[in-house]
């Protein structure tokens, strides 16, 4: 995978400049998290960023399984939800200041909850890998989600458990009522989790995980038990998912059974894979992108899951490394200072690509207006052009734009590919 | 008591065979291609909607033939232009590809047929009570489902074990290179297998549509139970899938008949008063209440004690 | 690691586009936060259709206080967390009236959020109009000054239903079957309590719970009902859990009367017709077609003609919007802080038959006449069938508003 190439380039340390290169990225990340609220100060932006921060931790924890250990889980939301429930129960227990514990420490409770259930379910699930593992996690997910509605005292039934985060011991007078304070709490935990999860990938254990992903047989030859490695990875992944659940509980002050369901488990798969499983930063990109799509694309069109589904299929088929994979493919070119040779081709590819997407969107939206939204009349406006969907013209235009765009895109993609290969330094990573 | 046992057995078998009908295509695709098709339930849904649309124009019987063929063709196209491409990235990529497909198919179905249930009915020629046991009517259509399931099971078994095609297909999974060298087009074989598997899903859709609710969320609601069937049965084993379907059908049906909870088991002793406090919610939950969750418990148990499934031959 | 920078840049670009500030408005914007994609969308879309229909009516009359009404849909994917971000988005876009209904989980979250929001942001007033979530906690323990509900709660409906059942001498044995979650338990609990009180001679022969939307085969449950010898079944089931239950009963020839809350919901009339259970399935709600009330027939007729592919509507949504618009006009303001006092204690002629209901100040629950009806072949002068089945709802009894009143434990904090 590309990961090793990406990381090793940051490795030469020991000199001062080396240290700066090594830690510069973390300082930049911390500064970004610190300064973001000054750039986007609206309350919506704060809520959105808080949600994104939570989802980043969640997606990264998922990638400990999928990307690093090669385990495809369809029930990861279980740990997210159970971590959230652990946190919210502890908040209510401690609430009213009966024990002096400040709010920022509570994600630890989520972590412990996630770890506990990670160990419990991991003991069952990680005996197997591959397809069987995927099915077991699917089954566990269903089991927990169904039980949650039956066990009403712990899970609070359909409406879930609510809490009040401002009711805790206050440190430095922070009440955590305003969203901005919650944002910083989440940002801090997000940063900490990213650092920890990155650190885990750098340990010998992280390496063994990769080995289990790539060739479990050889791992057992060198004396490690693959299923033990999977078990530890699964438990740790549950721990961080629990942190994410705890952050979510603090952010929304409510946790309920829907959070553990198949939909949530599915969306973390989408986030992680679209972002890129082969690169540590991939899930971060994916979490930001998919959360954004869920919130914003859903305003533009109610068939947004279709677009997300198509995007996902597109990534699986054409860019299995995800968005981060595509970005890190540029690394060797950047190092060889040949990127400028390829950029024009990318631009050439991008234009018809955008045209093709626009044409496809036009086809989809026109059919949507024609079928589901028929009661709203045949008139609609797309790209600020009004038209009538009962006439043939918009369909024809959409189809032609799509076809032409796609054809040109494929041509340009071939050119770009050649240019890329040519620009790649000799003895490159392929 | 006899009434309960007899009626439950009958109901369990009928339900189990319906499950087998739905899961058979999934098993076929997995046993011959090694791909677990997460979009199987989506193709089942496509079958139901195609069946609905065709049967209101041409009648139920033509729909039973045409809809599976159409869906099979769609499946072959999906295999040819999608699945084959991701095959080289391994099984996880294949699983994810079919996972993405579920979103796309659901949205497409909504676009054509809307989000509300459609009025897909049992054909008049089969809409009567076939026989009555303890004043419970058993509709003819349910027996028809049973017959079709048995017929499909036998046909599949014979095709795989007794015919040349079956041999080639099985060989193509383990030794694709060798089969190719013997002059068979491996790609085309896989494409056909996928088409057939998906077509079986569509048959299940055409038949189950009138019994269940034909609606755009039917795939999502059905999905997980089918995977339980094929995993419990042993991935890729047709006989296993049959046994697992019947087992799940019977377990679930008999569980509904029993209103026993932990509270009933322990009676009113000092111990039970303590347990009641500690177990809280679980204490009064009856077996009947959790009957539909039993298959998932079964799944976990089977995978702990018999990781290859009931009749599976290999550990994947 | 460079991809970190890439992701940060991506985040910046995206947030930039979300940070559009609220524009000065000449319109009254109403936010609709409900599922518009995924499994819940079949119902969520109906609510949106109906709000748009009402907005078009009002706008054709010249709007409210001289301003046009605009409905803005926000897809919450039936997810409480997404809902809260969507509510925040609506508030940032200058919306003060939030309509939501599907899912008690979402309703509790939204009501809680809005109450805390108004408290933490003095001077800003947001109101939550709930048209469907009927978990009793919303008007009892978790009631709020900023939450109003138009659907009768599970307790109220059961109170009315048992008042009707107590006079039916032929009911001897009742079977209860419900979905295993808080609402199902609320329904079954109320049924047991109230029947026991009003008709102690009725025997409860079964009290069954099954997991929510997990069941494909209801035959075993029907067998159990039959074995119990019940003549009547009460169920709070909705959606496919009701439709499949009814279908299984029809298939096996189970002959009982059904008392339901949601047999009017999408898909259920089709199932009842398929099961051929004529005049056997009763439902209780705040209005049906064919009550012979002119204004309702005209309005509902126009609605169903326009939305002919999904000709389902909720009478309570008409009640809700009519009352809210009336309150805005009386107050001469669209700020909830100004119009809520007008809405509280407001009397309103209910949509279905023009009979009077009122908004109770104690818990912000709208009390209205309820109608018990059975589905069957249309009679003389009955125009509307359900879901093109040829069958329609036929009135069995009217429960006047005063027979639906129930005490509340709500201790409302008023600003």
Short mmCIF file of N, CA and C in Angstrom, two decimals, chain C residues 49-191:
data_model
loop_
_atom_site.label_atom_id
_atom_site.label_comp_id
_atom_site.label_asym_id
_atom_site.label_seq_id
_atom_site.Cartn_x
_atom_site.Cartn_y
_atom_site.Cartn_z
N UNK C 49 -45.27 17.20 1.70
CA UNK C 49 -46.27 17.49 0.67
C UNK C 49 -47.40 18.32 1.25
N UNK C 50 -47.85 17.88 2.42
CA UNK C 50 -49.02 18.54 2.99
C UNK C 50 -48.70 19.97 3.43
N UNK C 51 -47.52 20.17 4.01
CA UNK C 51 -47.13 21.52 4.40
C UNK C 51 -47.05 22.42 3.17
N UNK C 52 -46.49 21.89 2.10
CA UNK C 52 -46.39 22.69 0.88
C UNK C 52 -47.78 23.02 0.34
N UNK C 53 -48.66 22.06 0.42
CA UNK C 53 -50.04 22.27 -0.03
C UNK C 53 -50.68 23.41 0.76
N UNK C 54 -50.51 23.37 2.09
CA UNK C 54 -51.12 24.40 2.94
C UNK C 54 -50.48 25.76 2.66
N UNK C 55 -49.15 25.76 2.49
CA UNK C 55 -48.46 27.02 2.21
C UNK C 55 -48.97 27.62 0.91
N UNK C 56 -49.19 26.78 -0.10
CA UNK C 56 -49.70 27.29 -1.38
C UNK C 56 -51.09 27.88 -1.22
N UNK C 57 -51.93 27.21 -0.41
CA UNK C 57 -53.27 27.76 -0.13
C UNK C 57 -53.17 29.14 0.48
N UNK C 58 -52.34 29.23 1.53
CA UNK C 58 -52.22 30.50 2.26
C UNK C 58 -51.66 31.59 1.37
N UNK C 59 -50.64 31.23 0.60
CA UNK C 59 -50.02 32.22 -0.27
C UNK C 59 -50.99 32.71 -1.34
N UNK C 60 -51.87 31.81 -1.82
CA UNK C 60 -52.85 32.22 -2.82
C UNK C 60 -53.82 33.24 -2.22
N UNK C 61 -54.01 33.18 -0.91
CA UNK C 61 -54.90 34.15 -0.24
C UNK C 61 -54.16 35.43 0.11
N UNK C 62 -52.90 35.52 -0.20
CA UNK C 62 -52.14 36.72 0.12
C UNK C 62 -51.20 36.57 1.29
N UNK C 63 -51.03 35.35 1.77
CA UNK C 63 -50.04 35.10 2.81
C UNK C 63 -50.52 35.43 4.21
N UNK C 64 -49.58 35.42 5.15
CA UNK C 64 -49.88 35.71 6.56
C UNK C 64 -49.24 37.05 6.90
N UNK C 65 -50.01 37.94 7.48
CA UNK C 65 -49.52 39.28 7.82
C UNK C 65 -48.84 39.93 6.60
N UNK C 66 -49.37 39.62 5.43
CA UNK C 66 -48.81 40.20 4.21
C UNK C 66 -47.53 39.55 3.74
N UNK C 67 -47.13 38.48 4.40
CA UNK C 67 -45.89 37.82 3.97
C UNK C 67 -46.19 36.43 3.41
N UNK C 68 -45.38 36.03 2.46
CA UNK C 68 -45.55 34.70 1.87
C UNK C 68 -44.95 33.63 2.79
N UNK C 69 -45.53 32.46 2.73
CA UNK C 69 -45.03 31.37 3.57
C UNK C 69 -44.17 30.44 2.72
N UNK C 70 -43.04 30.08 3.28
CA UNK C 70 -42.15 29.17 2.55
C UNK C 70 -41.79 27.99 3.44
N UNK C 71 -41.91 26.78 2.89
CA UNK C 71 -41.56 25.59 3.65
C UNK C 71 -40.16 25.14 3.25
N UNK C 72 -39.30 24.93 4.22
CA UNK C 72 -37.95 24.46 3.91
C UNK C 72 -37.78 23.07 4.53
N UNK C 73 -37.50 22.09 3.69
CA UNK C 73 -37.35 20.72 4.19
C UNK C 73 -35.91 20.43 4.60
N UNK C 74 -35.75 19.79 5.74
CA UNK C 74 -34.42 19.34 6.18
C UNK C 74 -34.49 17.84 6.44
N UNK C 75 -33.63 17.11 5.78
CA UNK C 75 -33.66 15.65 5.90
C UNK C 75 -32.94 15.22 7.17
N UNK C 76 -33.66 14.66 8.14
CA UNK C 76 -32.99 14.24 9.37
C UNK C 76 -32.65 12.76 9.39
N UNK C 77 -33.04 12.03 8.33
CA UNK C 77 -32.69 10.61 8.20
C UNK C 77 -33.12 9.80 9.43
N UNK C 78 -34.17 10.24 10.09
CA UNK C 78 -34.69 9.69 11.36
C UNK C 78 -33.58 9.49 12.40
N UNK C 79 -32.57 10.33 12.33
CA UNK C 79 -31.43 10.20 13.23
C UNK C 79 -31.42 11.40 14.17
N UNK C 80 -31.53 11.16 15.48
CA UNK C 80 -31.63 12.29 16.40
C UNK C 80 -30.45 13.26 16.30
N UNK C 81 -29.24 12.72 16.11
CA UNK C 81 -28.08 13.63 16.06
C UNK C 81 -28.13 14.52 14.82
N UNK C 82 -28.39 13.87 13.66
CA UNK C 82 -28.50 14.66 12.43
C UNK C 82 -29.62 15.69 12.58
N UNK C 83 -30.72 15.29 13.23
CA UNK C 83 -31.84 16.20 13.43
C UNK C 83 -31.39 17.48 14.12
N UNK C 84 -30.57 17.31 15.16
CA UNK C 84 -30.19 18.49 15.93
C UNK C 84 -29.32 19.43 15.11
N UNK C 85 -28.43 18.87 14.29
CA UNK C 85 -27.63 19.75 13.44
C UNK C 85 -28.54 20.42 12.41
N UNK C 86 -29.53 19.70 11.91
CA UNK C 86 -30.45 20.29 10.93
C UNK C 86 -31.27 21.40 11.59
N UNK C 87 -31.69 21.19 12.84
CA UNK C 87 -32.43 22.25 13.54
C UNK C 87 -31.54 23.47 13.70
N UNK C 88 -30.28 23.22 14.05
CA UNK C 88 -29.34 24.33 14.18
C UNK C 88 -29.19 25.07 12.85
N UNK C 89 -29.16 24.29 11.77
CA UNK C 89 -29.04 24.89 10.45
C UNK C 89 -30.25 25.76 10.16
N UNK C 90 -31.43 25.22 10.46
CA UNK C 90 -32.66 25.98 10.23
C UNK C 90 -32.64 27.27 11.04
N UNK C 91 -32.20 27.19 12.29
CA UNK C 91 -32.17 28.40 13.13
C UNK C 91 -31.20 29.42 12.55
N UNK C 92 -30.04 28.94 12.10
CA UNK C 92 -29.07 29.86 11.50
C UNK C 92 -29.60 30.51 10.24
N UNK C 93 -30.51 29.84 9.58
CA UNK C 93 -31.09 30.43 8.37
C UNK C 93 -32.28 31.31 8.69
N UNK C 94 -32.47 31.60 9.96
CA UNK C 94 -33.50 32.55 10.36
C UNK C 94 -34.86 31.94 10.60
N UNK C 95 -34.92 30.62 10.69
CA UNK C 95 -36.21 29.95 10.91
C UNK C 95 -36.51 29.88 12.40
N UNK C 96 -37.75 30.19 12.75
CA UNK C 96 -38.13 30.14 14.17
C UNK C 96 -39.18 29.09 14.46
N UNK C 97 -39.78 28.56 13.40
CA UNK C 97 -40.83 27.55 13.58
C UNK C 97 -40.34 26.23 13.00
N UNK C 98 -40.19 25.23 13.86
CA UNK C 98 -39.70 23.93 13.42
C UNK C 98 -40.85 22.93 13.50
N UNK C 99 -41.16 22.29 12.38
CA UNK C 99 -42.17 21.24 12.38
C UNK C 99 -41.45 19.90 12.34
N UNK C 100 -41.84 19.00 13.21
CA UNK C 100 -41.22 17.67 13.24
C UNK C 100 -42.26 16.71 13.75
N UNK C 101 -42.16 15.43 13.39
CA UNK C 101 -43.15 14.50 13.89
C UNK C 101 -42.68 13.08 14.04
N UNK C 102 -41.91 12.58 13.07
CA UNK C 102 -41.69 11.14 13.06
C UNK C 102 -40.62 10.70 14.03
N UNK C 103 -41.01 9.77 14.90
CA UNK C 103 -40.05 9.19 15.82
C UNK C 103 -40.04 9.92 17.15
N UNK C 104 -40.46 9.25 18.21
CA UNK C 104 -40.39 9.87 19.53
C UNK C 104 -38.94 10.14 19.90
N UNK C 105 -38.01 9.30 19.40
CA UNK C 105 -36.61 9.51 19.71
C UNK C 105 -36.17 10.89 19.22
N UNK C 106 -36.58 11.21 17.99
CA UNK C 106 -36.21 12.50 17.42
C UNK C 106 -36.96 13.61 18.14
N UNK C 107 -38.24 13.40 18.41
CA UNK C 107 -39.05 14.45 19.02
C UNK C 107 -38.50 14.85 20.38
N UNK C 108 -38.13 13.85 21.19
CA UNK C 108 -37.58 14.16 22.52
C UNK C 108 -36.28 14.93 22.37
N UNK C 109 -35.44 14.49 21.42
CA UNK C 109 -34.16 15.17 21.22
C UNK C 109 -34.38 16.61 20.77
N UNK C 110 -35.28 16.82 19.81
CA UNK C 110 -35.50 18.16 19.26
C UNK C 110 -36.11 19.07 20.32
N UNK C 111 -37.12 18.56 21.04
CA UNK C 111 -37.78 19.37 22.05
C UNK C 111 -36.78 19.78 23.14
N UNK C 112 -35.97 18.82 23.55
CA UNK C 112 -34.94 19.07 24.56
C UNK C 112 -33.95 20.13 24.08
N UNK C 113 -33.52 19.96 22.82
CA UNK C 113 -32.53 20.89 22.24
C UNK C 113 -33.09 22.30 22.17
N UNK C 114 -34.35 22.41 21.67
CA UNK C 114 -34.93 23.73 21.48
C UNK C 114 -35.14 24.42 22.83
N UNK C 115 -35.58 23.65 23.81
CA UNK C 115 -35.78 24.23 25.14
C UNK C 115 -34.46 24.76 25.70
N UNK C 116 -33.40 23.94 25.58
CA UNK C 116 -32.10 24.38 26.08
C UNK C 116 -31.59 25.57 25.28
N UNK C 117 -31.87 25.54 23.97
CA UNK C 117 -31.39 26.62 23.10
C UNK C 117 -32.01 27.95 23.52
N UNK C 118 -33.34 27.95 23.71
CA UNK C 118 -34.02 29.18 24.08
C UNK C 118 -33.54 29.69 25.45
N UNK C 119 -33.23 28.73 26.32
CA UNK C 119 -32.77 29.08 27.65
C UNK C 119 -31.37 29.67 27.60
N UNK C 120 -30.51 29.06 26.75
CA UNK C 120 -29.12 29.51 26.70
C UNK C 120 -28.93 30.72 25.80
N UNK C 121 -29.92 31.04 24.98
CA UNK C 121 -29.83 32.20 24.10
C UNK C 121 -31.04 33.11 24.34
N UNK C 122 -31.03 33.87 25.44
CA UNK C 122 -32.20 34.68 25.77
C UNK C 122 -32.50 35.66 24.62
N UNK C 123 -33.79 35.86 24.39
CA UNK C 123 -34.18 36.77 23.31
C UNK C 123 -34.47 36.03 22.02
N UNK C 124 -33.98 34.80 21.90
CA UNK C 124 -34.30 34.03 20.70
C UNK C 124 -35.39 33.04 21.05
N UNK C 125 -36.41 32.98 20.22
CA UNK C 125 -37.53 32.09 20.51
C UNK C 125 -37.75 31.13 19.35
N UNK C 126 -37.58 29.87 19.63
CA UNK C 126 -37.83 28.85 18.61
C UNK C 126 -38.95 27.96 19.13
N UNK C 127 -39.86 27.55 18.25
CA UNK C 127 -40.94 26.70 18.69
C UNK C 127 -40.91 25.38 17.92
N UNK C 128 -41.26 24.32 18.61
CA UNK C 128 -41.28 22.97 18.04
C UNK C 128 -42.72 22.53 17.88
N UNK C 129 -43.18 22.39 16.65
CA UNK C 129 -44.54 21.92 16.38
C UNK C 129 -44.47 20.44 16.03
N UNK C 130 -45.09 19.63 16.86
CA UNK C 130 -44.98 18.18 16.70
C UNK C 130 -46.31 17.64 16.17
N UNK C 131 -46.27 16.98 15.03
CA UNK C 131 -47.53 16.53 14.46
C UNK C 131 -47.73 15.01 14.54
N UNK C 132 -46.76 14.28 15.09
CA UNK C 132 -46.93 12.82 15.05
C UNK C 132 -46.35 12.05 16.22
N UNK C 133 -45.34 12.57 16.88
CA UNK C 133 -44.72 11.77 17.94
C UNK C 133 -45.63 11.79 19.17
N UNK C 134 -46.07 10.60 19.61
CA UNK C 134 -47.09 10.60 20.66
C UNK C 134 -46.66 9.84 21.90
N UNK C 135 -45.37 9.79 22.14
CA UNK C 135 -44.93 9.22 23.41
C UNK C 135 -45.42 10.13 24.54
N UNK C 136 -46.14 9.58 25.53
CA UNK C 136 -46.70 10.44 26.58
C UNK C 136 -45.67 11.29 27.33
N UNK C 137 -44.39 10.89 27.34
CA UNK C 137 -43.41 11.71 28.09
C UNK C 137 -43.36 13.14 27.57
N UNK C 138 -43.68 13.32 26.27
CA UNK C 138 -43.55 14.65 25.68
C UNK C 138 -44.53 15.65 26.28
N UNK C 139 -45.64 15.15 26.82
CA UNK C 139 -46.59 16.06 27.45
C UNK C 139 -46.68 15.80 28.95
N UNK C 140 -45.75 15.02 29.48
CA UNK C 140 -45.71 14.81 30.92
C UNK C 140 -44.33 15.18 31.47
N UNK C 141 -43.48 14.17 31.75
CA UNK C 141 -42.20 14.47 32.38
C UNK C 141 -41.36 15.45 31.57
N UNK C 142 -41.37 15.28 30.25
CA UNK C 142 -40.46 16.08 29.44
C UNK C 142 -41.18 17.19 28.69
N UNK C 143 -42.28 17.68 29.24
CA UNK C 143 -43.04 18.72 28.53
C UNK C 143 -42.24 20.02 28.52
N UNK C 144 -42.56 20.89 27.56
CA UNK C 144 -41.82 22.13 27.44
C UNK C 144 -42.76 23.23 26.92
N UNK C 145 -42.47 24.42 27.34
CA UNK C 145 -43.25 25.58 26.87
C UNK C 145 -43.11 25.73 25.37
N UNK C 146 -42.02 25.30 24.81
CA UNK C 146 -41.73 25.53 23.39
C UNK C 146 -42.15 24.35 22.52
N UNK C 147 -42.84 23.40 23.09
CA UNK C 147 -43.27 22.21 22.33
C UNK C 147 -44.79 22.13 22.32
N UNK C 148 -45.36 21.98 21.14
CA UNK C 148 -46.80 21.80 21.00
C UNK C 148 -47.07 20.53 20.22
N UNK C 149 -48.09 19.79 20.62
CA UNK C 149 -48.36 18.56 19.87
C UNK C 149 -49.82 18.48 19.47
N UNK C 150 -50.06 17.96 18.25
CA UNK C 150 -51.41 17.92 17.71
C UNK C 150 -52.00 16.53 17.61
N UNK C 151 -51.13 15.52 17.69
CA UNK C 151 -51.68 14.17 17.65
C UNK C 151 -52.04 13.78 19.08
N UNK C 152 -53.12 13.04 19.24
CA UNK C 152 -53.50 12.61 20.57
C UNK C 152 -52.49 11.58 21.05
N UNK C 153 -52.09 11.67 22.32
CA UNK C 153 -51.07 10.74 22.83
C UNK C 153 -51.67 9.34 22.96
N UNK C 154 -50.79 8.36 23.14
CA UNK C 154 -51.23 6.97 23.23
C UNK C 154 -52.29 6.80 24.32
N UNK C 155 -52.11 7.48 25.45
CA UNK C 155 -53.07 7.37 26.56
C UNK C 155 -54.43 7.94 26.17
N UNK C 156 -54.40 9.07 25.50
CA UNK C 156 -55.67 9.71 25.12
C UNK C 156 -56.44 8.83 24.15
N UNK C 157 -55.73 8.30 23.16
CA UNK C 157 -56.40 7.46 22.17
C UNK C 157 -56.98 6.21 22.84
N UNK C 158 -56.22 5.64 23.77
CA UNK C 158 -56.71 4.43 24.41
C UNK C 158 -57.90 4.74 25.31
N UNK C 159 -57.87 5.90 25.95
CA UNK C 159 -59.01 6.33 26.77
C UNK C 159 -60.27 6.37 25.90
N UNK C 160 -60.15 6.98 24.73
CA UNK C 160 -61.31 7.10 23.83
C UNK C 160 -61.74 5.73 23.31
N UNK C 161 -60.74 4.92 22.95
CA UNK C 161 -61.03 3.61 22.37
C UNK C 161 -61.74 2.71 23.39
N UNK C 162 -61.26 2.73 24.63
CA UNK C 162 -61.89 1.87 25.64
C UNK C 162 -63.27 2.40 26.02
N UNK C 163 -63.47 3.71 25.92
CA UNK C 163 -64.82 4.24 26.14
C UNK C 163 -65.80 3.68 25.12
N UNK C 164 -65.30 3.47 23.91
CA UNK C 164 -66.13 2.89 22.85
C UNK C 164 -66.33 1.39 23.10
N UNK C 165 -65.27 0.72 23.48
CA UNK C 165 -65.33 -0.74 23.63
C UNK C 165 -66.18 -1.17 24.82
N UNK C 166 -66.25 -0.33 25.83
CA UNK C 166 -66.93 -0.76 27.05
C UNK C 166 -68.41 -1.02 26.82
N UNK C 167 -68.96 -0.40 25.78
CA UNK C 167 -70.38 -0.62 25.50
C UNK C 167 -70.63 -1.78 24.54
N UNK C 168 -69.58 -2.40 24.07
CA UNK C 168 -69.77 -3.52 23.14
C UNK C 168 -69.82 -4.81 23.93
N UNK C 169 -71.04 -5.32 24.08
CA UNK C 169 -71.26 -6.49 24.95
C UNK C 169 -70.54 -7.74 24.43
N UNK C 170 -70.39 -7.84 23.09
CA UNK C 170 -69.85 -9.08 22.53
C UNK C 170 -68.34 -9.22 22.71
N UNK C 171 -67.69 -8.20 23.25
CA UNK C 171 -66.25 -8.35 23.53
C UNK C 171 -66.08 -9.10 24.84
N UNK C 172 -65.45 -10.27 24.76
CA UNK C 172 -65.28 -11.08 25.97
C UNK C 172 -63.79 -11.30 26.27
N UNK C 173 -63.05 -11.63 25.20
CA UNK C 173 -61.64 -11.95 25.38
C UNK C 173 -60.80 -11.05 24.47
N UNK C 174 -59.84 -10.36 25.06
CA UNK C 174 -59.03 -9.42 24.30
C UNK C 174 -57.58 -9.88 24.28
N UNK C 175 -56.96 -9.79 23.11
CA UNK C 175 -55.55 -10.14 22.96
C UNK C 175 -54.79 -8.85 22.63
N UNK C 176 -53.68 -8.62 23.32
CA UNK C 176 -52.88 -7.42 23.06
C UNK C 176 -51.60 -7.83 22.35
N UNK C 177 -51.29 -7.21 21.24
CA UNK C 177 -50.01 -7.48 20.58
C UNK C 177 -49.41 -6.15 20.15
N UNK C 178 -48.15 -5.93 20.54
CA UNK C 178 -47.52 -4.65 20.28
C UNK C 178 -46.05 -4.82 19.99
N UNK C 179 -45.51 -3.79 19.37
CA UNK C 179 -44.07 -3.78 19.10
C UNK C 179 -43.35 -3.54 20.42
N UNK C 180 -42.20 -4.22 20.55
CA UNK C 180 -41.49 -4.20 21.83
C UNK C 180 -40.61 -2.95 21.93
N UNK C 181 -41.23 -1.81 22.14
CA UNK C 181 -40.47 -0.60 22.46
C UNK C 181 -41.41 0.33 23.21
N UNK C 182 -40.90 1.50 23.59
CA UNK C 182 -41.65 2.28 24.58
C UNK C 182 -43.09 2.54 24.15
N UNK C 183 -43.30 2.87 22.88
CA UNK C 183 -44.66 3.18 22.44
C UNK C 183 -45.58 1.95 22.56
N UNK C 184 -45.09 0.80 22.11
CA UNK C 184 -45.88 -0.43 22.20
C UNK C 184 -46.27 -0.74 23.64
N UNK C 185 -45.32 -0.52 24.55
CA UNK C 185 -45.62 -0.77 25.96
C UNK C 185 -46.61 0.25 26.50
N UNK C 186 -46.52 1.49 26.01
CA UNK C 186 -47.47 2.51 26.45
C UNK C 186 -48.88 2.11 26.03
N UNK C 187 -49.03 1.61 24.80
CA UNK C 187 -50.34 1.22 24.29
C UNK C 187 -50.89 0.04 25.10
N UNK C 188 -50.08 -1.01 25.24
CA UNK C 188 -50.57 -2.21 25.92
C UNK C 188 -50.85 -1.93 27.39
N UNK C 189 -49.98 -1.13 28.02
CA UNK C 189 -50.17 -0.80 29.43
C UNK C 189 -51.48 -0.05 29.64
N UNK C 190 -51.73 0.94 28.79
CA UNK C 190 -52.95 1.73 28.91
C UNK C 190 -54.17 0.85 28.67
N UNK C 191 -54.09 -0.05 27.70
CA UNK C 191 -55.22 -0.91 27.39
C UNK C 191 -55.57 -1.78 28.59
#
